[in-house]
Amino acid sequence: MMWQMVNLILFLTAAGYGIYLFYKAVYHRILYVKLGKPSDFRKQREGKWGEFLSQVFGQKKLFKDLKSGIMHVVVFYGFIILQFGALDLIVKGLTGGGHLPLPAYDVFGLLQEITVILILAAIGYAAYRRYGEKLPRLKKGWKPSIVIFFIFFLMLSVVFSLGFERVWLEQEPSGYAPISSLLAALFGGLSTSAAQILFYACWWAHLLILLAFLVYVPQSKHFHLMSAPVNIYLGRSEPVGKLSKLDLEDEEAESFGVGKIEDFTQKQMIDFYACVECGRCTSVCPASNTGKALSPMHLIVKLRDHLTEKGTAVTGKSPYVPEFAFSTIGAHALSASYGEPEFDGVEITDIRPTLAWQKSTWTHQAKDPKDLNLIGDVMTEEEIWSCTTCRNCEDQCPVGNEHVDKIIDLRRHLVLMEGSMPTEGQRALQNIERQSNPWGLNRNDRANWSGEVEGIKVPTVKDNPGFEYLFFVGSMGSYDLRSRKVSRAFVRLLNEAGVNYAILGNEEKNSGDTPRRMGNEMLFQQLCMENIATFEKYGVQKIVTACPHTFNTFKNEYPEFGLEGVEVVHHTQLLDQLIRQGKLKPKHEVKERIVYHDSCYLGRYNDVYDQPRDVLRAIPGVELVEMKRTRENAMCCGAGGGMMWMEETSGKRVNLARTEQALETNPGIISSACPYCLTMMEDGTKAKEVEERVKAKDVAEILELSVFGGHPAHNKGLEMEASAQ
């Protein structure tokens, strides 16, 4: 009786202290998050239950990697089941052999033992993936692996406690307790007193490991066990990738964008603590895959480290418990001379040079975190300008982190507050501001592409005020000589289908997507308001465009600025609809092996994957094949996020890597549905010197060949102009 009383007091002391330390570690991180700008969490919670349940309890994102998903589900649900077992084991130790009064207790015990074995197998596989398969995206070393030891010894303490309990209480072997019965048989020669001592030794080991794990969790990447469900629940209910609106007329605003860690919102800061460092984001990032400095995982980790260290300095609350065991002197920062990743280009893509660069440049130094510059000491401008905004990182992230908005916020500060950006990008934005196109060509030449297309006059809104669809051509479709062919093919198809359409002609302006993704929110908002005024002037009800970037901006971002009641469709969606309605009839064979490249802004941003493929499948003679990275996991062409107008100065060109992935399918045509992608794929075939064998074509151009035969729309004057240039 005395032993049980002492044991209870020790238990309450240990458990109370462990829970107290856990509370401190969590509470201090909450204080750090509160340093950020307030978020409207009520708005963000709207309509999130379905997504919350599918991601947290359905583990939807984790199954993008099937083997990893199965392993994680076993551990996730195994731990939920074993919490009841842990409670039962605590009762046994405190009562001297009693247990929870559960119905079918033997079945409960069997479930516990099966779960222990499954978790041990899953943890063994986790260790194998990290150190056997040596997946590049998974970090190595004691810190990333300590949880494996925690779980392994926690499971051993469970089964040995149960085994020694059977010897101590002289229980008979049972089929409902196969593991503990086997252990009891092995230690059957022990006296009951010895077995009792060993039971309590294992019982205390189990308790202390459990409490140590509890205290460790919020101080490590495993804080995601708590913060990830919160992060997913508070995730956006608006269109994915939609950027926040800056109030540029706020006279009290001291700065725009993010120039210091406190400029991030509290929701963005929760992202930092939700990161599990699994590397899935980095493994698909086009920048990381081609030897650029940017790694989405390290973006989040570095911002988290900086927030924790600066939060400690500002609040005076240490992130570590017990505090006496850890030092908070100094801070992580980029090393003085960081250079560039060394990319050898042997493989099509390789994230290892970027990972090595990140590891070698992010070091703990004797610096005050309050003296560090977010841009320069934590993130380099090279990293910030390497992002193509493709959102593949976000699509892969199992904890709902968003990376792109953080990068755009950093760009906004550089552009709006410091006037800093790559020279080519600055030139493109100046041209857009002056002539409403990135090349600075005369704004009055915007409609020159139309001319006479096979005898068809392309009507403007003034020529045809009763139009149904406004065809918003965009800067690429209006000025770029290659993309003009797509514009002419599309209007030819519209005319054949009897679609009542018109263009704005020289009244059309840039959509503003490029300025916004490059951080110039002021120019974007100016263009946005001017475009909306034009749409209202002509009573626009439906817009069709061949540019996914324009499509996404009009559809998902313009409504916040006043565009209401306007249906926005991509040209492949309309073409697919016209084919289904029988208004377009692909009748001529196009005997080609075609691989389709998904545009990021059409696919991941707007979930348009099937319509372009359905158009191609409707064409007789077409053999449609897929790349290894396709649909949701398709790799970016490298032109998004303003990169179309900037030079890649390190590593391998993204479009070259994507072209090589396409060439693995041995195609005759690389098809796309975006003028940026078309340009990048065509440049890629030229760089690989296969342009005579492999052509890059838009979906509309291929459909044009099938509807009209082998004579694409042309205009002699424009063709001569193209030849001359």
Short mmCIF file of N, CA and C in Angstrom, two decimals, residues 398-504:
data_model
loop_
_atom_site.label_atom_id
_atom_site.label_comp_id
_atom_site.label_asym_id
_atom_site.label_seq_id
_atom_site.Cartn_x
_atom_site.Cartn_y
_atom_site.Cartn_z
N PRO A 398 1.64 18.28 -47.06
CA PRO A 398 0.60 17.55 -46.32
C PRO A 398 0.02 18.32 -45.14
N VAL A 399 0.60 19.48 -44.81
CA VAL A 399 0.11 20.22 -43.64
C VAL A 399 -0.50 21.57 -44.02
N GLY A 400 -0.77 21.78 -45.31
CA GLY A 400 -1.47 22.98 -45.74
C GLY A 400 -0.65 24.25 -45.79
N ASN A 401 0.68 24.13 -45.86
CA ASN A 401 1.51 25.33 -45.93
C ASN A 401 1.38 26.00 -47.30
N GLU A 402 1.49 27.32 -47.29
CA GLU A 402 1.48 28.10 -48.53
C GLU A 402 2.80 28.85 -48.62
N HIS A 403 3.50 28.64 -49.70
CA HIS A 403 4.83 29.22 -49.85
C HIS A 403 4.83 30.45 -50.76
N VAL A 404 4.00 30.41 -51.80
CA VAL A 404 4.05 31.43 -52.84
C VAL A 404 3.69 32.81 -52.31
N ASP A 405 2.64 32.89 -51.47
CA ASP A 405 2.24 34.21 -50.98
C ASP A 405 3.35 34.87 -50.16
N LYS A 406 4.14 34.06 -49.47
CA LYS A 406 5.24 34.61 -48.66
C LYS A 406 6.32 35.20 -49.57
N ILE A 407 6.60 34.50 -50.66
CA ILE A 407 7.61 34.98 -51.60
C ILE A 407 7.12 36.26 -52.28
N ILE A 408 5.85 36.29 -52.67
CA ILE A 408 5.30 37.50 -53.29
C ILE A 408 5.33 38.67 -52.31
N ASP A 409 5.04 38.40 -51.05
CA ASP A 409 5.09 39.46 -50.04
C ASP A 409 6.51 40.01 -49.89
N LEU A 410 7.50 39.13 -49.98
CA LEU A 410 8.90 39.58 -49.92
C LEU A 410 9.24 40.40 -51.17
N ARG A 411 8.74 39.96 -52.32
CA ARG A 411 8.96 40.72 -53.56
C ARG A 411 8.31 42.10 -53.47
N ARG A 412 7.11 42.14 -52.91
CA ARG A 412 6.40 43.42 -52.79
C ARG A 412 7.24 44.43 -52.01
N HIS A 413 7.88 43.96 -50.95
CA HIS A 413 8.71 44.87 -50.16
C HIS A 413 9.91 45.34 -50.99
N LEU A 414 10.53 44.40 -51.69
CA LEU A 414 11.69 44.77 -52.50
C LEU A 414 11.32 45.80 -53.57
N VAL A 415 10.18 45.59 -54.23
CA VAL A 415 9.80 46.44 -55.35
C VAL A 415 9.20 47.76 -54.88
N LEU A 416 8.25 47.70 -53.95
CA LEU A 416 7.52 48.90 -53.55
C LEU A 416 8.30 49.77 -52.57
N MET A 417 9.13 49.13 -51.71
CA MET A 417 9.81 49.90 -50.67
C MET A 417 11.28 50.16 -50.98
N GLU A 418 11.93 49.23 -51.69
CA GLU A 418 13.36 49.38 -51.94
C GLU A 418 13.68 49.61 -53.41
N GLY A 419 12.68 49.44 -54.28
CA GLY A 419 12.93 49.62 -55.71
C GLY A 419 13.95 48.64 -56.26
N SER A 420 13.99 47.45 -55.67
CA SER A 420 15.01 46.48 -56.05
C SER A 420 14.38 45.29 -56.77
N MET A 421 14.87 45.00 -57.97
CA MET A 421 14.47 43.81 -58.71
C MET A 421 15.45 43.62 -59.87
N PRO A 422 15.52 42.41 -60.43
CA PRO A 422 16.43 42.19 -61.56
C PRO A 422 16.16 43.17 -62.70
N THR A 423 17.22 43.55 -63.37
CA THR A 423 17.13 44.59 -64.40
C THR A 423 16.12 44.25 -65.49
N GLU A 424 16.13 42.99 -65.96
CA GLU A 424 15.22 42.62 -67.05
C GLU A 424 13.77 42.72 -66.60
N GLY A 425 13.52 42.33 -65.35
CA GLY A 425 12.17 42.42 -64.82
C GLY A 425 11.72 43.86 -64.69
N GLN A 426 12.62 44.71 -64.26
CA GLN A 426 12.31 46.14 -64.13
C GLN A 426 11.97 46.74 -65.49
N ARG A 427 12.71 46.31 -66.50
CA ARG A 427 12.46 46.81 -67.85
C ARG A 427 11.08 46.37 -68.34
N ALA A 428 10.73 45.11 -68.06
CA ALA A 428 9.42 44.60 -68.49
C ALA A 428 8.29 45.38 -67.82
N LEU A 429 8.43 45.66 -66.52
CA LEU A 429 7.38 46.39 -65.81
C LEU A 429 7.28 47.84 -66.30
N GLN A 430 8.41 48.46 -66.60
CA GLN A 430 8.38 49.82 -67.14
C GLN A 430 7.66 49.84 -68.49
N ASN A 431 7.91 48.82 -69.31
CA ASN A 431 7.26 48.73 -70.61
C ASN A 431 5.75 48.51 -70.47
N ILE A 432 5.38 47.69 -69.49
CA ILE A 432 3.95 47.46 -69.25
C ILE A 432 3.28 48.76 -68.80
N GLU A 433 3.98 49.50 -67.96
CA GLU A 433 3.42 50.77 -67.47
C GLU A 433 3.27 51.78 -68.59
N ARG A 434 4.23 51.80 -69.52
CA ARG A 434 4.21 52.81 -70.58
C ARG A 434 3.36 52.40 -71.78
N GLN A 435 3.52 51.13 -72.21
CA GLN A 435 2.85 50.69 -73.43
C GLN A 435 1.90 49.51 -73.22
N SER A 436 1.76 49.09 -71.98
CA SER A 436 0.85 48.00 -71.61
C SER A 436 1.26 46.66 -72.21
N ASN A 437 2.55 46.50 -72.51
CA ASN A 437 3.07 45.19 -72.91
C ASN A 437 4.54 45.12 -72.50
N PRO A 438 5.06 43.93 -72.22
CA PRO A 438 6.42 43.80 -71.64
C PRO A 438 7.55 44.18 -72.58
N TRP A 439 7.28 44.30 -73.89
CA TRP A 439 8.36 44.62 -74.84
C TRP A 439 8.46 46.12 -75.09
N GLY A 440 7.44 46.86 -74.69
CA GLY A 440 7.43 48.29 -74.95
C GLY A 440 7.04 48.63 -76.37
N LEU A 441 6.40 47.70 -77.08
CA LEU A 441 5.94 47.97 -78.44
C LEU A 441 4.74 48.90 -78.39
N ASN A 442 4.49 49.57 -79.50
CA ASN A 442 3.44 50.58 -79.55
C ASN A 442 2.09 50.00 -79.15
N ARG A 443 1.44 50.63 -78.17
CA ARG A 443 0.14 50.14 -77.69
C ARG A 443 -0.91 50.17 -78.81
N ASN A 444 -0.70 51.00 -79.82
CA ASN A 444 -1.66 51.09 -80.93
C ASN A 444 -1.47 49.99 -81.97
N ASP A 445 -0.46 49.12 -81.75
CA ASP A 445 -0.24 47.99 -82.66
C ASP A 445 -0.81 46.69 -82.09
N ARG A 446 -1.52 46.79 -80.98
CA ARG A 446 -1.99 45.59 -80.28
C ARG A 446 -2.91 44.75 -81.16
N ALA A 447 -3.69 45.37 -82.02
CA ALA A 447 -4.66 44.61 -82.83
C ALA A 447 -4.12 44.25 -84.20
N ASN A 448 -2.86 44.54 -84.47
CA ASN A 448 -2.32 44.26 -85.80
C ASN A 448 -2.33 42.78 -86.15
N TRP A 449 -2.32 41.92 -85.13
CA TRP A 449 -2.28 40.47 -85.38
C TRP A 449 -3.49 39.98 -86.15
N SER A 450 -4.61 40.69 -85.97
CA SER A 450 -5.87 40.17 -86.50
C SER A 450 -5.90 40.21 -88.03
N GLY A 451 -5.78 41.42 -88.60
CA GLY A 451 -5.77 41.54 -90.05
C GLY A 451 -6.91 40.75 -90.67
N GLU A 452 -6.60 40.08 -91.72
CA GLU A 452 -7.56 39.17 -92.37
C GLU A 452 -7.08 37.75 -92.13
N VAL A 453 -7.84 36.98 -91.37
CA VAL A 453 -7.48 35.59 -91.09
C VAL A 453 -8.29 34.69 -92.01
N GLU A 454 -7.65 34.21 -93.09
CA GLU A 454 -8.35 33.39 -94.08
C GLU A 454 -9.66 34.06 -94.52
N GLY A 455 -9.57 35.36 -94.76
CA GLY A 455 -10.75 36.07 -95.22
C GLY A 455 -11.73 36.44 -94.14
N ILE A 456 -11.37 36.20 -92.86
CA ILE A 456 -12.27 36.49 -91.75
C ILE A 456 -11.81 37.78 -91.09
N LYS A 457 -12.72 38.70 -90.94
CA LYS A 457 -12.39 39.93 -90.21
C LYS A 457 -12.68 39.70 -88.73
N VAL A 458 -11.70 39.92 -87.90
CA VAL A 458 -11.87 39.74 -86.46
C VAL A 458 -12.57 40.99 -85.92
N PRO A 459 -13.79 40.85 -85.40
CA PRO A 459 -14.55 42.03 -84.99
C PRO A 459 -14.09 42.58 -83.64
N THR A 460 -14.13 43.89 -83.52
CA THR A 460 -13.88 44.53 -82.23
C THR A 460 -15.22 44.75 -81.53
N VAL A 461 -15.15 45.17 -80.27
CA VAL A 461 -16.39 45.40 -79.52
C VAL A 461 -17.21 46.54 -80.14
N LYS A 462 -16.56 47.42 -80.85
CA LYS A 462 -17.29 48.50 -81.52
C LYS A 462 -17.95 48.00 -82.80
N ASP A 463 -17.27 47.06 -83.49
CA ASP A 463 -17.84 46.47 -84.70
C ASP A 463 -19.03 45.57 -84.36
N ASN A 464 -18.95 44.88 -83.25
CA ASN A 464 -19.97 43.89 -82.87
C ASN A 464 -20.38 44.11 -81.42
N PRO A 465 -21.16 45.15 -81.14
CA PRO A 465 -21.52 45.46 -79.75
C PRO A 465 -22.40 44.40 -79.08
N GLY A 466 -23.01 43.52 -79.87
CA GLY A 466 -23.87 42.48 -79.29
C GLY A 466 -23.14 41.16 -79.08
N PHE A 467 -21.82 41.19 -78.93
CA PHE A 467 -21.02 39.96 -78.79
C PHE A 467 -21.41 39.18 -77.54
N GLU A 468 -21.21 37.86 -77.60
CA GLU A 468 -21.42 37.02 -76.42
C GLU A 468 -20.13 36.86 -75.63
N TYR A 469 -19.04 36.54 -76.34
CA TYR A 469 -17.73 36.34 -75.70
C TYR A 469 -16.78 37.46 -76.08
N LEU A 470 -16.12 38.01 -75.06
CA LEU A 470 -14.99 38.88 -75.32
C LEU A 470 -13.75 38.01 -75.36
N PHE A 471 -13.07 37.98 -76.50
CA PHE A 471 -11.80 37.25 -76.60
C PHE A 471 -10.71 38.21 -76.15
N PHE A 472 -10.21 37.99 -74.91
CA PHE A 472 -9.12 38.81 -74.39
C PHE A 472 -7.82 38.15 -74.85
N VAL A 473 -7.18 38.79 -75.80
CA VAL A 473 -6.04 38.18 -76.50
C VAL A 473 -4.79 38.14 -75.63
N GLY A 474 -4.54 39.21 -74.88
CA GLY A 474 -3.35 39.26 -74.04
C GLY A 474 -2.14 39.76 -74.80
N SER A 475 -1.11 40.15 -74.07
CA SER A 475 0.09 40.70 -74.71
C SER A 475 0.81 39.67 -75.57
N MET A 476 0.92 38.43 -75.08
CA MET A 476 1.60 37.40 -75.87
C MET A 476 0.85 37.14 -77.16
N GLY A 477 -0.45 36.95 -77.07
CA GLY A 477 -1.26 36.65 -78.25
C GLY A 477 -1.36 37.80 -79.23
N SER A 478 -1.07 39.02 -78.75
CA SER A 478 -1.16 40.20 -79.61
C SER A 478 0.16 40.57 -80.26
N TYR A 479 1.26 40.40 -79.51
CA TYR A 479 2.56 40.89 -79.99
C TYR A 479 3.56 39.78 -80.33
N ASP A 480 3.59 38.71 -79.56
CA ASP A 480 4.58 37.66 -79.79
C ASP A 480 4.27 36.95 -81.11
N LEU A 481 5.24 36.91 -82.01
CA LEU A 481 4.99 36.38 -83.35
C LEU A 481 4.54 34.92 -83.32
N ARG A 482 5.09 34.13 -82.38
CA ARG A 482 4.68 32.72 -82.30
C ARG A 482 3.27 32.59 -81.75
N SER A 483 2.96 33.36 -80.72
CA SER A 483 1.64 33.25 -80.09
C SER A 483 0.54 33.83 -80.96
N ARG A 484 0.90 34.74 -81.89
CA ARG A 484 -0.10 35.27 -82.82
C ARG A 484 -0.76 34.15 -83.63
N LYS A 485 0.03 33.13 -83.94
CA LYS A 485 -0.52 32.00 -84.72
C LYS A 485 -1.63 31.30 -83.93
N VAL A 486 -1.46 31.25 -82.62
CA VAL A 486 -2.49 30.63 -81.77
C VAL A 486 -3.74 31.49 -81.79
N SER A 487 -3.57 32.81 -81.69
CA SER A 487 -4.71 33.72 -81.72
C SER A 487 -5.48 33.58 -83.01
N ARG A 488 -4.76 33.49 -84.13
CA ARG A 488 -5.43 33.38 -85.43
C ARG A 488 -6.13 32.02 -85.57
N ALA A 489 -5.48 30.96 -85.07
CA ALA A 489 -6.12 29.64 -85.12
C ALA A 489 -7.39 29.63 -84.28
N PHE A 490 -7.35 30.27 -83.13
CA PHE A 490 -8.51 30.25 -82.23
C PHE A 490 -9.68 31.02 -82.83
N VAL A 491 -9.43 32.23 -83.39
CA VAL A 491 -10.55 32.99 -83.95
C VAL A 491 -11.11 32.28 -85.18
N ARG A 492 -10.28 31.58 -85.89
CA ARG A 492 -10.77 30.80 -87.03
C ARG A 492 -11.73 29.70 -86.57
N LEU A 493 -11.39 29.06 -85.46
CA LEU A 493 -12.25 28.03 -84.89
C LEU A 493 -13.53 28.64 -84.33
N LEU A 494 -13.43 29.81 -83.69
CA LEU A 494 -14.62 30.48 -83.18
C LEU A 494 -15.58 30.82 -84.33
N ASN A 495 -15.02 31.31 -85.41
CA ASN A 495 -15.84 31.67 -86.56
C ASN A 495 -16.51 30.43 -87.16
N GLU A 496 -15.78 29.34 -87.26
CA GLU A 496 -16.32 28.09 -87.81
C GLU A 496 -17.47 27.57 -86.95
N ALA A 497 -17.35 27.76 -85.61
CA ALA A 497 -18.38 27.26 -84.70
C ALA A 497 -19.55 28.22 -84.56
N GLY A 498 -19.45 29.37 -85.18
CA GLY A 498 -20.55 30.33 -85.11
C GLY A 498 -20.64 31.06 -83.78
N VAL A 499 -19.52 31.17 -83.09
CA VAL A 499 -19.50 31.87 -81.80
C VAL A 499 -19.53 33.38 -82.03
N ASN A 500 -20.40 34.06 -81.31
CA ASN A 500 -20.52 35.50 -81.41
C ASN A 500 -19.50 36.14 -80.47
N TYR A 501 -18.40 36.62 -81.03
CA TYR A 501 -17.30 37.11 -80.20
C TYR A 501 -16.80 38.45 -80.72
N ALA A 502 -15.95 39.08 -79.90
CA ALA A 502 -15.30 40.32 -80.30
C ALA A 502 -14.03 40.49 -79.47
N ILE A 503 -13.14 41.36 -79.94
CA ILE A 503 -11.93 41.68 -79.19
C ILE A 503 -11.95 43.17 -78.85
N LEU A 504 -11.16 43.57 -77.89
CA LEU A 504 -11.08 44.98 -77.53
C LEU A 504 -10.20 45.76 -78.48
#
